[in-house]
Short mmCIF file of C-alpha atoms and ligand atoms in Angstrom, two decimals:
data_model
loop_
_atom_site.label_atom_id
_atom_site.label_comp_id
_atom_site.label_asym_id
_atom_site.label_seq_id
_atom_site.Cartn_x
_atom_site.Cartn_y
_atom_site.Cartn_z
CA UNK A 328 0.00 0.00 0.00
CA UNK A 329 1.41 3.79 -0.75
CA UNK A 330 3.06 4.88 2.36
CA UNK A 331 0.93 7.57 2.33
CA UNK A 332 -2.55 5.60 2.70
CA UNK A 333 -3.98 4.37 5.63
CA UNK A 334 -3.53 1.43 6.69
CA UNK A 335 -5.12 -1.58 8.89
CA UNK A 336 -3.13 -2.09 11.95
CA UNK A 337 -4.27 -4.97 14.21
CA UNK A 338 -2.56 -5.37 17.46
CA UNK A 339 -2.79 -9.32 18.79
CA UNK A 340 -2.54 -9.92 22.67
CA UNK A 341 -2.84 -13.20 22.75
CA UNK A 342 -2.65 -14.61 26.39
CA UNK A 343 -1.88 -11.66 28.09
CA UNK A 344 -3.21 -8.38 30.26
CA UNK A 345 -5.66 -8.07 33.01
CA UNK A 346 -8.63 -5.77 32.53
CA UNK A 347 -7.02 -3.37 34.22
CA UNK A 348 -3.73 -3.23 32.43
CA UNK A 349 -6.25 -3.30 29.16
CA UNK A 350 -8.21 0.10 29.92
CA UNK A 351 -4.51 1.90 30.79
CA UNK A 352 -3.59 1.03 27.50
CA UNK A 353 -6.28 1.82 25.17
CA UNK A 354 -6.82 5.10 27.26
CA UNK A 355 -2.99 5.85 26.09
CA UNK A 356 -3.83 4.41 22.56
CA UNK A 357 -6.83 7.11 22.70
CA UNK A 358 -4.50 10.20 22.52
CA UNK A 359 -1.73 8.45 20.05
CA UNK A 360 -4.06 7.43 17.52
CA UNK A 361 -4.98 11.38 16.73
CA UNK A 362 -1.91 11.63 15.05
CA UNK A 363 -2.57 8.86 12.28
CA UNK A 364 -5.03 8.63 9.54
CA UNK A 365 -4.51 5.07 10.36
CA UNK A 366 -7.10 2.22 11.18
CA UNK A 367 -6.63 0.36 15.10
CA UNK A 368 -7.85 -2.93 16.04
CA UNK A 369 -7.27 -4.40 19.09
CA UNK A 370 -7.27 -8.25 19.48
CA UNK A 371 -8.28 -8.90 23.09
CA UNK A 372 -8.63 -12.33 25.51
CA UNK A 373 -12.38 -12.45 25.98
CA UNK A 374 -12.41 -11.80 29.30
CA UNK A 375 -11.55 -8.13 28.14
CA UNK A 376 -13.69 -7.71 25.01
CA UNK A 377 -16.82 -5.85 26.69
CA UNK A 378 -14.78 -3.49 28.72
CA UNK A 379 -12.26 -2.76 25.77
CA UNK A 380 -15.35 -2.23 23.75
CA UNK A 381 -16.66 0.16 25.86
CA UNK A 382 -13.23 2.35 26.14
CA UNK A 383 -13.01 2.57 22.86
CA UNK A 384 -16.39 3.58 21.93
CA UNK A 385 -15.13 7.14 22.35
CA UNK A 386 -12.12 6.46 19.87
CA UNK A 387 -14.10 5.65 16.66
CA UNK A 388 -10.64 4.78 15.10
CA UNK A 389 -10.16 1.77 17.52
CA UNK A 390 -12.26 -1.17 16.78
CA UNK A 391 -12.00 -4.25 18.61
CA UNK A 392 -11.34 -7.84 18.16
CA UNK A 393 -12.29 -11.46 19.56
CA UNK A 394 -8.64 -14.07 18.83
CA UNK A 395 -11.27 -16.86 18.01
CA UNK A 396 -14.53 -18.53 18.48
CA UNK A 397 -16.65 -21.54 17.40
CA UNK A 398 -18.17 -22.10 14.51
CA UNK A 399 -21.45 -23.75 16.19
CA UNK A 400 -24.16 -21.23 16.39
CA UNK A 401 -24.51 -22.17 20.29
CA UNK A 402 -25.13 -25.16 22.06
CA UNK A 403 -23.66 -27.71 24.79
CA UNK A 404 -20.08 -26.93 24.11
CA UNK A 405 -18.54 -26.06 27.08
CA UNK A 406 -15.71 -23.52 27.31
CA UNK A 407 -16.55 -22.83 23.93
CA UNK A 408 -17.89 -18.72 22.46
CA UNK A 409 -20.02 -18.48 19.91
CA UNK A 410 -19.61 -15.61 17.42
CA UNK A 411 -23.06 -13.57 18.69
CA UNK A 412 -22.00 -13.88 21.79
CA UNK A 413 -18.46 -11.52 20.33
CA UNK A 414 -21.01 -9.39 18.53
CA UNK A 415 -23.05 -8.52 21.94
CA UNK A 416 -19.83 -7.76 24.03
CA UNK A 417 -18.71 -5.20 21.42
CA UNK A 418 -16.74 -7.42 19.00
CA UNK A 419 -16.24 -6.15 15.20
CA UNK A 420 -13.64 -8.35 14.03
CA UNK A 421 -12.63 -12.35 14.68
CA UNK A 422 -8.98 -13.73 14.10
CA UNK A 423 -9.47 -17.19 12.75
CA UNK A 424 -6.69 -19.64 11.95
CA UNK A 425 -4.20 -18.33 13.66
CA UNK A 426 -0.76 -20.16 13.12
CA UNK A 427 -0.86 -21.09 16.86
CA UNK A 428 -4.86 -22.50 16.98
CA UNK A 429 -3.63 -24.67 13.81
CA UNK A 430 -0.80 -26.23 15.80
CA UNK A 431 -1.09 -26.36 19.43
CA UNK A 432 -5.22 -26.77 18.66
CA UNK A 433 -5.38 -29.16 15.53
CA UNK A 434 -7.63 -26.43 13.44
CA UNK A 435 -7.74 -27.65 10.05
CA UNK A 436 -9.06 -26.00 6.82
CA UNK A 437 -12.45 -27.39 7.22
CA UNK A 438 -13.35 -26.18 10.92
CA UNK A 439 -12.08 -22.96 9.81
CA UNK A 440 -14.14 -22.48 6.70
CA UNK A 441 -17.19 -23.18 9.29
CA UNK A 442 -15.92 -20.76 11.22
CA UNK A 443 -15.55 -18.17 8.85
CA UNK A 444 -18.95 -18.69 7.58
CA UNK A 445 -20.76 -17.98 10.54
CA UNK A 446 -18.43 -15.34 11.27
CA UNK A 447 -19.63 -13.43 8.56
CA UNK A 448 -23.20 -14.64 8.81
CA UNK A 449 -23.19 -12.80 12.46
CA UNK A 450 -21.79 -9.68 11.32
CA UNK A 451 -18.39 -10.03 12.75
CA UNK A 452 -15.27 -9.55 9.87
CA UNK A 453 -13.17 -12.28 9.78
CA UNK A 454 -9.26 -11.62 9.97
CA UNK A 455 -8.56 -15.33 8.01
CA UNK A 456 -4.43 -16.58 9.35
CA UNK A 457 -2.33 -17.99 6.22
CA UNK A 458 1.00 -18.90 6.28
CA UNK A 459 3.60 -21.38 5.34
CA UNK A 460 6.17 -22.96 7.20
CA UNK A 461 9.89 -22.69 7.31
CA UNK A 462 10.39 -26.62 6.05
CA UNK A 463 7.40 -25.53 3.27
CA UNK A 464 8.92 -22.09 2.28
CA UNK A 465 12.30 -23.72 2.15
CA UNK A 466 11.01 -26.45 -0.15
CA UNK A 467 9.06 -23.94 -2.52
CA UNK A 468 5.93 -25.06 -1.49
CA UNK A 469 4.64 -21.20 -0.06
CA UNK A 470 2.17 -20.82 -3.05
CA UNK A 471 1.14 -24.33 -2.68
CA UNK A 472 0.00 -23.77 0.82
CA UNK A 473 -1.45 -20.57 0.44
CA UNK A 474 -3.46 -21.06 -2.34
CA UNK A 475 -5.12 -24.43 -0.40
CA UNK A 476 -5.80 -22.39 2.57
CA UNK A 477 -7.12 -20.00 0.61
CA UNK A 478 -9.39 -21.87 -1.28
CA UNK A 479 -10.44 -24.69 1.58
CA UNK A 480 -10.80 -21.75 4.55
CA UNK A 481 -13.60 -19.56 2.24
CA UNK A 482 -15.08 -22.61 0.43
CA UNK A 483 -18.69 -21.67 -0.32
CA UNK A 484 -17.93 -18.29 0.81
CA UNK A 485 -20.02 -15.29 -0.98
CA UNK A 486 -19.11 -11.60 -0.60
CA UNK A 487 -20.61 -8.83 -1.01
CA UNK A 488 -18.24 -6.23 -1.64
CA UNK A 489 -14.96 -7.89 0.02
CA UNK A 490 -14.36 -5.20 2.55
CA UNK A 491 -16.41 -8.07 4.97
CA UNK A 492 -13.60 -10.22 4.96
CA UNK A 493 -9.79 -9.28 5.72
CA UNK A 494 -6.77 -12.12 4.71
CA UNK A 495 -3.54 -11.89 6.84
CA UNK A 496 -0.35 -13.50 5.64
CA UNK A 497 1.78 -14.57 8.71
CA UNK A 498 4.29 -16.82 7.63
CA UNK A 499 4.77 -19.33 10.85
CA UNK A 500 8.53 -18.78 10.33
CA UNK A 501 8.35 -15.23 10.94
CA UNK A 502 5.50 -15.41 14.31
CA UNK A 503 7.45 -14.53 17.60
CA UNK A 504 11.04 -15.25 15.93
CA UNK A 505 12.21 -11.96 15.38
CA UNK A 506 12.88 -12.86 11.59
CA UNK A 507 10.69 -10.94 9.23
CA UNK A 508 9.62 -11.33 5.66
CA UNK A 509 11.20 -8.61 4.10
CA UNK A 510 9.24 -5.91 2.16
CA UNK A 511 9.55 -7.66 -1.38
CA UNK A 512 9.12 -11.05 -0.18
CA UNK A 513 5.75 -9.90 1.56
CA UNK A 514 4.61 -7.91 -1.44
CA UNK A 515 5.33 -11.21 -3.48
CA UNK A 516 3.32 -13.24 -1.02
CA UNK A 517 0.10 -10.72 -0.88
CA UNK A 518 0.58 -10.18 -4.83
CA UNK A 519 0.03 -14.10 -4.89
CA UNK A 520 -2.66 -14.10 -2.62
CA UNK A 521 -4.83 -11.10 -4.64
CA UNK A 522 -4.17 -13.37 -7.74
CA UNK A 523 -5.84 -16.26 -5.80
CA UNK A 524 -8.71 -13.76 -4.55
CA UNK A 525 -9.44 -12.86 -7.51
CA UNK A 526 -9.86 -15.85 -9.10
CA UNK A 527 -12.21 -17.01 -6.54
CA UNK A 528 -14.46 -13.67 -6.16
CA UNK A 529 -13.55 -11.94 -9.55
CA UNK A 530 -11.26 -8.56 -9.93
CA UNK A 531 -13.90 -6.08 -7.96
CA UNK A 532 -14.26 -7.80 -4.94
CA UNK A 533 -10.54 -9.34 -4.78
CA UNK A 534 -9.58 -5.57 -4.96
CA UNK A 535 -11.38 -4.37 -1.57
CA UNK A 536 -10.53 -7.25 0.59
CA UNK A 537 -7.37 -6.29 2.83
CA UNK A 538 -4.73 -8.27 3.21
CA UNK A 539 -2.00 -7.71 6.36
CA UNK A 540 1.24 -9.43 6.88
CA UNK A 541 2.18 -10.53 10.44
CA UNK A 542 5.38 -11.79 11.61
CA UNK A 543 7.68 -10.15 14.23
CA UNK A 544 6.22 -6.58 13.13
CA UNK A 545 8.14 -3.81 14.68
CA UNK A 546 8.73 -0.33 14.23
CA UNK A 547 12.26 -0.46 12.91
CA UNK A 548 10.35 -2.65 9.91
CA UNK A 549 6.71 -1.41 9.50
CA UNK A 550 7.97 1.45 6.57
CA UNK A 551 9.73 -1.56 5.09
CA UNK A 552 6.64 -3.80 5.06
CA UNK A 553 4.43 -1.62 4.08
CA UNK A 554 5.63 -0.24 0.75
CA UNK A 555 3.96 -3.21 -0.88
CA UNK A 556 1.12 -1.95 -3.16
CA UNK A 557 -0.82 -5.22 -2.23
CA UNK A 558 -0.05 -4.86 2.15
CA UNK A 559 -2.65 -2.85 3.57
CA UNK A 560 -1.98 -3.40 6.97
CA UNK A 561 -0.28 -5.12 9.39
CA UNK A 562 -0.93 -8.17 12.00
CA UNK A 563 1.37 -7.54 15.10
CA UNK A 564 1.31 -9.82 17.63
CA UNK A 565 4.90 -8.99 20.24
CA UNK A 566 5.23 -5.33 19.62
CA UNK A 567 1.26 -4.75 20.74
CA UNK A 568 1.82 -5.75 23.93
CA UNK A 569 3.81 -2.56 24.50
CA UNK A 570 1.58 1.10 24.07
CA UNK A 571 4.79 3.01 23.51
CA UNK A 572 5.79 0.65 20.65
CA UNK A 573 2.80 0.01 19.10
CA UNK A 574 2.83 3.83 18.95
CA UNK A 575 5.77 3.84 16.78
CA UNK A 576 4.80 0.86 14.48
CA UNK A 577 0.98 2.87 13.86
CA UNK A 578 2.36 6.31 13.88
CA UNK A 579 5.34 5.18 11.56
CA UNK A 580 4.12 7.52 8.87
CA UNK A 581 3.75 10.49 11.06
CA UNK A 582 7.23 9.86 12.24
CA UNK A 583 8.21 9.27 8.65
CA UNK A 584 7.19 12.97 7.02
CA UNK A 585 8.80 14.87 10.42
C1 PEP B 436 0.94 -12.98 15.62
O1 PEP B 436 0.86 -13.71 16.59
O2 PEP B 436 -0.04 -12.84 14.89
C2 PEP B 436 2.20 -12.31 15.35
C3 PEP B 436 2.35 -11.76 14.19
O3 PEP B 436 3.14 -12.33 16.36
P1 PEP B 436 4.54 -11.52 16.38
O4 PEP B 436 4.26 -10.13 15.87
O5 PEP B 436 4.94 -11.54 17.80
O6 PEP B 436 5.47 -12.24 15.47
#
């Protein structure tokens, strides 16, 4: 994406903060977030999502996000969350197949795809994980992979106008290693990944979905990442922990032009 347009920056917490600790921050994130033309999510535990919804009702540029959810509709699963139940404590987006739910959970294509269906039948916008492994990458098999979870995680998926629906390409070699793709090889990737979009949705619809990259984002790389024409936005997991750094990674271009 141009430097100069705004982008889609979605901050992943994972495991971590206390309500508490999550109101300090997106009260801080209120004030920095004036100075960027630049889109916020935050992707909160669940425990959080009402209250983090709530504090950033004021901030119209903050939305927030569940990390995942089931694909049932509701029903005797315990321990399980079903997507309305996102949508009523303030939820806009849903990160599905995450890297880490496909390998410490077992989430295949398949369970995804249901996922993402009733994701989008509830309103929420999915943020759909892709990525290929080091051993795969190495073995020039990353277009391989991509294109299958592509194709199996939005099987009998219908758009309307794409902006519903938001890819992110995290390359498991690059999540929580400190090793990035750099900016060509992520352009490459999400160039590859429009291709496949558009095949599947046609050229109009392929054109408005987003598509991040995620992978040991931070702000010493986020002008480097997103040069690509084809990255509008980033996934960052580590360096959103952090309000001061996140900062720097969503106010990059601000710090850029001074
Ligand atoms: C992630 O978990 O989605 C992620 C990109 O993590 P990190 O930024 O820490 O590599």
């Amino acid at each position: 994406m141009p430097l100069d347009s705004p982008s889609l920056i979605v901050g992943n917490w994972k495991m971590y903060k206390t309500r508490e600790e999550a109101l300090d921050y997106i009260n801080e994130l209120a004030e920095k977030v004036k100075g960027t033309s630049n889109e916020v999510v935050l992707a909160v535990p669940f425990t959080i999502l009402y209250s983090a919804a709530k504090a950033a009702k004021k901030t119209p540029q903050i939305k927030i996000s569940a990390q995942n959810m089931n694909d049932a509709k509701e029903g005797a699963f315990t321990g399980e969350i079903a997507a309305k139940m996102l949508t009523d404590a303030g939820a806009r987006y849903v990160i599905l197949g995450h890297s880490e739910r496909r390998r410490y959970f077992g989430e295949t294509n398949e369970f995804i795809n249901h996922k993402v269906k009733r994701a989008l039948k509830e309103g929420l916008i999915p943020i759909l994980c892709i990525g290929e492994s080091k051993e795969e990458n190495e073995s020039g098999k990353r277009e391989e992979v991509l294109r299958a979870e592509i194709l199996e995680g939005l099987a009998d998926v219908h758009l309307k106008d794409g902006k519903e629906l938001i890819l992110a390409y995290e390359p498991i070699w690059a999540i929580g290693t400190g090793v990035h793709a750099g900016g060509k090889e992520a352009e490459e990737a999400h160039s590859f990944i429009r291709e496949v979009l558009k095949e599947k949705f046609g050229d109009e619809i392929a054109s408005h979905i987003k598509i991040l990259y995620g992978g040991s984002v931070n702000p010493g790389n986020t002008k480097e990442l997103l040069t690509g024409k084809n990255v509008n936005g980033l996934l960052v997991g580590g360096s959103s922990l952090d309000v001061n750094t996140f900062d720097h990674i969503i106010n990059f271009n601000k710090q850029v032009n001074e």
